[in-house]
Amino acid sequence: MADVRLVKVSKIFPGGVRAVDNVNLHIKDKEFLVLVGPSGCGKSTTLRMIAGLEEISEGEIYIDDRLVNDVPPKDRDIAMVFQNYALYPHMTVEENLEFGLKLRKVPREERKRRVREAAEILDIVHLLDRKPKALSGGQRQRVAVGRAIVRQPKVFLFDEPLSNLDAKLRVQMRTEISKLHMRLQATMIYVTHDQVEAMTMGDRIVVMKDGIVQQVDDPLSLYDHPCNKFVAGFIGSPPMNFMEGSIVENNGLVFDEGNIRVRIPAKYHTTLKPYANRKVIFGIRPEDIYDLSYGSELPNKEEVSARVEVIEPMGSEIFLYLTTGKTPFVARVEPHVKAQVEEMRKLYFNMDKAHFFDVETEKSILYEEHVREELAEVR
Ligand code: ATP
């Protein structure tokens, strides 16, 4: 068992910067939890407080029900993998892997056994006699992970471990760390600014901004039901499109951007009614916009016209950069769509996937409804 609990945890740096603000989190046993957010949002500081490398200004951290606020890092039964690997350059891979165990006075036989086992898991047995400078970036990263594995910790902490690798290797190591998680069945907390890494690796994802947790959810829920405009724009690539406009009553409810008008499905009317004749932010993901030759099966589609500004063929799909005349937006359409720059193009918005945000609070207007529905299902 190894769960980690953060109760009202804050970090205030000298000078008053509130880097982490009142964070409550329960990381479950064997869970892979990803902390994600833009640079400076406080994710590394949160991880470093769990590791014991940073003092906690307010609140409590528990590992397996043991309050660890004042427990030094080496006694927390955790292992951390850093972005810069932090390998000892004068030691061989084997010595690097063994070093932490020597410090802990683990007997020689046991040390050798654990090093061998970790090297086999990570496929670095043939590198054991090399020094770090004779390794590639990916191999160094593996040694850094190996050093954590030999410790057999209760909790693994990863701080942007893949950000020094090139794109291809990053994708490969991503899968390897996911496999490692399955094999070791350990609790892992992983920090990244890369939303794709977060989506593909996490059992659950914590999205942070300005030291504050915005939303904690599994990847698909986060994608389908972001609680606010920030989360909606942060998760997904290209990001969700946003358009400012008003909700007007016209035989039902209509979102009116000025140049385009789309009818809102009846299922959202009760929730959106209080917003009638008020400004809102409408959100729709690029993949929920269809060229007119596709998407005719959609039950709640709305036709719009927009001018094509840029066409980006990606092979498996095309990104169309369009404008309503007022608002730019992106559509991700089928690879065989024949679009022309400057033409007015007809498209469908899949209104079943529409999002609406309050202009002032930027909170999702439909989110609370979704949470209520989920709770009702559980009951
Ligand atoms: P990045 O991805 O850039 O590492 P992050 O989300 O991990 O960002 P943190 O490193 O946790 O962010 O930093 C959060 C905030 O705390 C930032 O505003 C940062 O400038 C500030 N901060 C971090 N360390 C210190 C420090 N030692 N003293 C003062 N402020 C700090």
XYZ file of C-alpha atoms and ligand atoms in Angstrom:
410
model
C 0.000 0.000 0.000
C 1.185 3.469 -0.804
C -1.205 6.311 -1.064
C -0.283 9.970 -0.794
C -2.548 12.653 0.604
C -2.126 16.404 0.388
C -4.374 18.341 2.739
C -4.660 22.103 2.201
C -1.041 22.290 1.101
C 0.428 25.688 0.229
C 3.903 26.941 -0.560
C 4.746 30.568 -0.030
C 8.255 31.488 -1.121
C 10.180 34.292 0.578
C 8.930 37.502 -0.978
C 5.369 36.259 -0.791
C 4.996 34.235 -4.041
C 2.171 31.746 -3.437
C 3.532 29.029 -5.748
C 1.075 26.384 -4.517
C -2.266 27.420 -3.086
C -4.414 25.226 -0.847
C -4.006 21.958 -2.767
C -6.062 18.932 -1.719
C -5.207 15.663 -3.465
C -5.516 11.982 -2.758
C -3.201 9.881 -4.897
C -4.380 6.312 -4.601
C -2.315 3.174 -4.192
C -0.858 2.033 -7.571
C -2.218 5.089 -9.315
C -0.385 6.956 -12.089
C -1.202 10.581 -11.396
C 0.006 13.358 -13.697
C 0.388 16.978 -12.622
C 0.163 19.186 -15.694
C 0.056 22.899 -16.348
C 1.955 25.762 -17.962
C 5.385 26.906 -16.790
C 5.275 28.391 -13.298
C 1.928 26.856 -12.275
C 3.479 25.177 -9.227
C 3.596 21.543 -10.328
C 7.325 21.023 -9.609
C 6.998 22.723 -6.244
C 4.112 20.395 -5.364
C 6.209 17.352 -6.309
C 9.226 18.656 -4.414
C 7.106 19.100 -1.284
C 5.974 15.471 -1.579
C 9.639 14.466 -1.974
C 10.667 16.556 1.023
C 12.986 18.747 -1.037
C 10.888 21.817 -0.350
C 9.448 22.831 3.003
C 5.645 22.930 3.270
C 4.384 26.400 4.259
C 0.836 25.311 5.146
C -1.075 22.041 5.280
C -0.114 18.407 5.656
C 1.273 15.651 3.475
C 0.682 12.001 4.384
C 2.288 8.957 2.826
C 0.343 5.858 3.884
C -1.327 7.757 6.720
C 2.017 8.850 8.107
C 2.405 12.614 8.417
C 5.667 13.363 6.604
C 5.866 17.170 6.897
C 8.988 16.908 9.030
C 10.365 13.618 7.700
C 13.625 14.043 5.713
C 13.524 12.950 2.032
C 15.628 9.830 2.582
C 13.165 8.499 5.148
C 10.009 9.007 3.058
C 10.380 5.812 1.031
C 10.108 7.623 -2.271
C 12.398 7.872 -5.296
C 12.542 10.791 -7.671
C 13.613 10.921 -11.322
C 14.732 14.352 -12.476
C 14.716 16.066 -15.838
C 18.523 16.352 -15.924
C 19.017 12.681 -14.867
C 21.547 13.708 -12.156
C 23.910 10.779 -12.835
C 27.422 10.706 -11.321
C 29.762 11.184 -14.314
C 32.782 9.426 -12.783
C 30.841 6.237 -11.984
C 29.827 3.433 -14.327
C 26.155 2.710 -14.924
C 26.367 -0.174 -12.460
C 27.955 2.023 -9.793
C 25.361 4.709 -10.422
C 22.575 2.187 -9.930
C 24.212 0.733 -6.831
C 25.237 3.942 -5.131
C 22.002 4.741 -3.293
C 21.814 1.179 -1.990
C 25.398 1.358 -0.684
C 24.530 4.522 1.217
C 21.628 2.663 2.762
C 23.978 -0.178 3.710
C 22.085 -2.769 1.694
C 24.236 -5.992 1.717
C 26.364 -6.594 -1.404
C 24.497 -9.662 -2.692
C 21.150 -7.928 -2.395
C 22.577 -4.838 -4.163
C 23.855 -6.883 -7.081
C 20.550 -8.697 -7.394
C 18.482 -5.517 -7.446
C 20.802 -3.778 -9.929
C 20.679 -6.773 -12.256
C 16.894 -6.944 -12.034
C 16.445 -3.217 -12.774
C 18.942 -3.408 -15.657
C 16.989 -6.287 -17.145
C 13.651 -4.494 -16.801
C 15.105 -1.452 -18.561
C 17.187 -3.370 -21.088
C 20.471 -1.748 -20.080
C 22.440 -4.856 -18.985
C 24.897 -4.334 -21.855
C 25.604 -0.800 -20.637
C 26.476 -1.577 -17.023
C 30.234 -0.984 -17.488
C 29.879 2.304 -19.360
C 30.183 5.803 -17.931
C 27.256 8.231 -18.476
C 29.141 10.264 -21.113
C 29.217 7.173 -23.344
C 25.403 6.897 -23.281
C 22.714 8.448 -25.456
C 20.062 10.691 -23.898
C 17.518 7.884 -23.863
C 19.984 5.478 -22.241
C 20.866 8.029 -19.557
C 17.184 8.480 -18.884
C 16.828 4.729 -18.425
C 19.696 4.681 -15.932
C 18.017 7.510 -14.018
C 14.798 5.484 -13.877
C 16.851 2.397 -12.913
C 18.280 4.242 -9.939
C 14.738 4.812 -8.719
C 13.690 1.188 -9.338
C 16.537 -0.377 -7.315
C 15.369 1.543 -4.285
C 12.019 -0.301 -4.403
C 10.267 2.796 -3.116
C 6.636 3.081 -2.140
C 6.180 6.049 -4.452
C 7.950 7.141 -7.645
C 8.111 10.829 -8.440
C 8.988 12.030 -11.949
C 9.814 15.672 -12.695
C 9.586 16.261 -16.473
C 11.789 13.194 -17.067
C 11.436 13.205 -20.848
C 11.816 16.863 -21.702
C 15.497 16.573 -22.705
C 14.799 13.846 -25.258
C 13.957 14.341 -28.917
C 10.351 13.908 -30.029
C 10.644 10.305 -31.214
C 12.477 9.074 -28.134
C 10.005 10.891 -25.932
C 7.135 8.921 -27.417
C 9.066 5.673 -26.953
C 10.021 6.400 -23.327
C 6.435 7.431 -22.630
C 5.261 3.918 -23.442
C 8.140 2.406 -21.495
C 7.275 4.327 -18.343
C 3.618 3.304 -18.732
C 4.673 -0.334 -19.069
C 6.954 0.034 -16.079
C 4.032 1.304 -14.065
C 1.993 -1.759 -14.966
C 4.854 -4.100 -14.208
C 5.869 -2.576 -10.869
C 2.315 -1.805 -9.726
C 3.681 1.202 -7.878
C 2.204 4.589 -7.076
C 3.643 7.144 -9.478
C 3.325 10.923 -9.583
C 4.491 12.515 -12.800
C 5.000 16.201 -13.596
C 4.881 17.520 -17.153
C 3.863 20.639 -19.062
C 2.994 18.474 -22.069
C -0.726 17.768 -22.273
C -0.207 14.871 -24.696
C 2.082 13.169 -22.173
C -0.527 13.772 -19.488
C -3.394 12.404 -21.589
C -1.558 9.280 -22.717
C 0.056 8.305 -19.407
C -2.187 9.360 -16.547
C -4.861 7.300 -14.806
C -5.909 10.695 -13.551
C -4.688 14.162 -14.396
C -4.423 17.219 -12.191
C -4.511 20.466 -14.176
C -2.880 23.385 -12.330
C -2.740 27.111 -13.008
C -1.212 29.825 -10.822
C -0.668 27.374 -7.956
C -4.331 26.356 -7.920
C -5.748 22.970 -8.902
C -8.286 23.576 -11.659
C -9.602 20.047 -12.214
C -8.747 16.456 -11.284
C -10.172 13.823 -13.605
C -9.429 10.873 -15.846
C -8.143 11.858 -19.308
C -11.399 11.410 -21.221
C -13.579 13.191 -18.683
C -11.128 16.067 -18.719
C -11.321 16.196 -22.489
C -15.091 15.860 -22.768
C -16.075 17.847 -19.707
C -13.528 20.550 -18.865
C -14.697 22.570 -15.875
C -13.487 25.927 -17.184
C -12.105 27.724 -20.223
C -8.509 27.290 -19.098
C -8.746 23.482 -18.893
C -10.735 23.397 -22.138
C -8.002 25.329 -23.935
C -5.088 23.511 -22.316
C -6.130 19.923 -23.035
C -6.352 19.052 -26.743
C -4.295 19.957 -29.794
C -5.050 22.090 -31.750
C -6.862 23.652 -28.805
C -10.610 24.155 -28.491
C -12.009 27.092 -30.491
C -13.663 29.878 -28.527
C -16.158 32.420 -29.856
C -17.748 35.267 -27.960
C -21.397 35.965 -28.632
C -24.840 35.963 -27.046
C -27.519 33.424 -26.379
C -30.792 34.592 -27.894
C -34.291 33.159 -27.708
C -35.750 32.316 -31.069
C -38.003 29.311 -31.065
C -35.578 27.677 -28.649
C -32.081 28.939 -27.931
C -29.549 30.161 -30.467
C -25.903 31.115 -30.036
C -25.282 34.274 -32.046
C -21.683 35.266 -32.727
C -22.643 38.122 -35.043
C -21.680 36.448 -38.297
C -22.713 32.910 -37.496
C -25.762 31.628 -35.656
C -26.232 28.072 -34.416
C -29.205 26.447 -32.708
C -28.518 24.954 -29.272
C -29.766 21.368 -28.671
C -32.883 21.135 -26.500
C -31.117 19.062 -23.851
C -29.075 22.150 -22.856
C -31.979 24.588 -22.742
C -32.808 24.318 -19.041
C -29.206 24.955 -18.027
C -28.611 27.735 -20.550
C -31.951 29.517 -20.184
C -30.674 31.884 -17.460
C -28.059 33.038 -19.985
C -30.636 34.114 -22.572
C -29.846 37.623 -23.882
C -26.451 37.526 -22.169
C -22.927 37.231 -23.456
C -21.271 33.815 -23.277
C -18.189 32.107 -24.681
C -19.008 29.248 -27.008
C -16.410 26.462 -27.337
C -16.048 23.761 -29.965
C -13.110 21.429 -30.626
C -11.586 21.315 -34.140
C -12.597 17.643 -34.484
C -16.231 18.488 -33.778
C -16.380 20.633 -36.904
C -17.088 18.739 -40.142
C -16.843 19.580 -43.788
C -20.331 19.572 -45.320
C -19.587 16.405 -47.307
C -19.116 14.535 -44.009
C -21.038 14.522 -40.763
C -24.486 14.426 -42.362
C -25.425 11.642 -39.906
C -24.981 13.898 -36.864
C -28.312 14.414 -35.088
C -27.554 17.927 -33.843
C -25.498 19.516 -36.578
C -25.629 23.197 -37.463
C -24.455 24.586 -40.764
C -22.087 27.560 -40.793
C -20.134 29.403 -43.510
C -16.618 30.624 -42.965
C -13.709 31.888 -45.053
C -10.711 29.582 -45.446
C -7.477 31.373 -44.544
C -4.860 28.611 -44.328
C -4.886 24.920 -45.237
C -2.540 22.524 -43.439
C -2.592 19.009 -44.915
C -1.260 16.576 -42.284
C -1.635 13.386 -44.308
C -4.189 11.685 -42.087
C -6.238 14.865 -41.670
C -6.378 18.494 -42.760
C -6.405 21.502 -40.469
C -8.456 24.295 -41.964
C -7.831 27.713 -40.440
C -10.990 29.695 -40.992
C -12.661 32.905 -39.930
C -16.272 33.856 -39.411
C -15.243 37.411 -40.299
C -15.087 38.133 -36.585
C -13.559 35.074 -34.949
C -10.793 32.792 -36.221
C -11.205 29.045 -35.674
C -9.687 25.724 -36.714
C -11.441 22.680 -38.160
C -9.886 19.230 -38.354
C -11.392 17.657 -41.466
C -11.040 14.523 -43.585
C -7.799 14.200 -45.620
C -9.674 14.199 -48.931
C -11.540 17.469 -48.455
C -10.679 19.804 -51.342
C -10.613 23.290 -49.870
C -9.313 26.519 -51.429
C -7.763 29.469 -49.648
C -10.095 32.518 -49.632
C -13.221 30.490 -50.464
C -16.347 30.601 -48.302
C -16.736 27.050 -47.070
C -19.787 25.370 -45.560
C -19.217 23.314 -42.446
C -21.183 21.563 -39.727
C -20.745 22.194 -36.015
C -21.607 19.093 -33.988
C -23.678 20.868 -31.347
C -23.820 17.785 -29.115
C -20.167 18.541 -28.383
C -20.625 22.272 -27.771
C -19.286 23.960 -24.632
C -20.426 27.220 -23.070
C -18.464 29.331 -20.613
C -19.486 32.214 -18.378
C -17.828 35.399 -19.667
C -16.909 36.639 -16.195
C -15.928 33.496 -14.279
C -14.873 31.492 -17.364
C -16.487 28.453 -15.701
C -18.180 25.891 -17.909
C -21.934 26.427 -17.734
C -22.738 22.818 -18.643
C -20.150 21.277 -16.282
C -22.234 21.349 -13.101
C -25.067 19.704 -14.962
C -22.656 16.980 -16.067
C -21.423 16.423 -12.499
C -25.012 16.204 -11.250
C -25.800 13.605 -13.920
C -22.720 11.593 -12.985
C -23.664 11.636 -9.311
C -27.197 10.557 -10.176
C -25.777 7.607 -12.139
C -23.599 6.551 -9.208
C -26.626 6.611 -6.930
P 8.134 24.782 -14.792
O 7.398 23.857 -15.701
O 8.612 26.030 -15.492
O 9.178 24.133 -13.955
P 6.300 24.681 -12.566
O 4.863 24.581 -12.838
O 6.998 23.448 -12.163
O 7.035 25.379 -13.785
P 7.303 25.785 -10.137
O 8.739 25.509 -10.470
O 6.670 24.910 -9.141
O 6.434 25.789 -11.449
O 7.191 27.301 -9.674
C 5.964 27.880 -9.276
C 6.167 29.366 -8.947
O 7.020 29.507 -7.835
C 6.807 30.164 -10.066
O 6.188 31.418 -10.112
C 8.241 30.285 -9.641
O 8.826 31.458 -10.149
C 8.134 30.328 -8.138
N 9.326 29.775 -7.470
C 9.830 28.540 -7.639
N 10.914 28.351 -6.859
C 11.094 29.503 -6.180
C 12.043 29.961 -5.191
N 13.002 29.154 -4.739
N 11.902 31.224 -4.714
C 10.901 32.025 -5.153
N 9.981 31.668 -6.060
C 10.067 30.425 -6.574
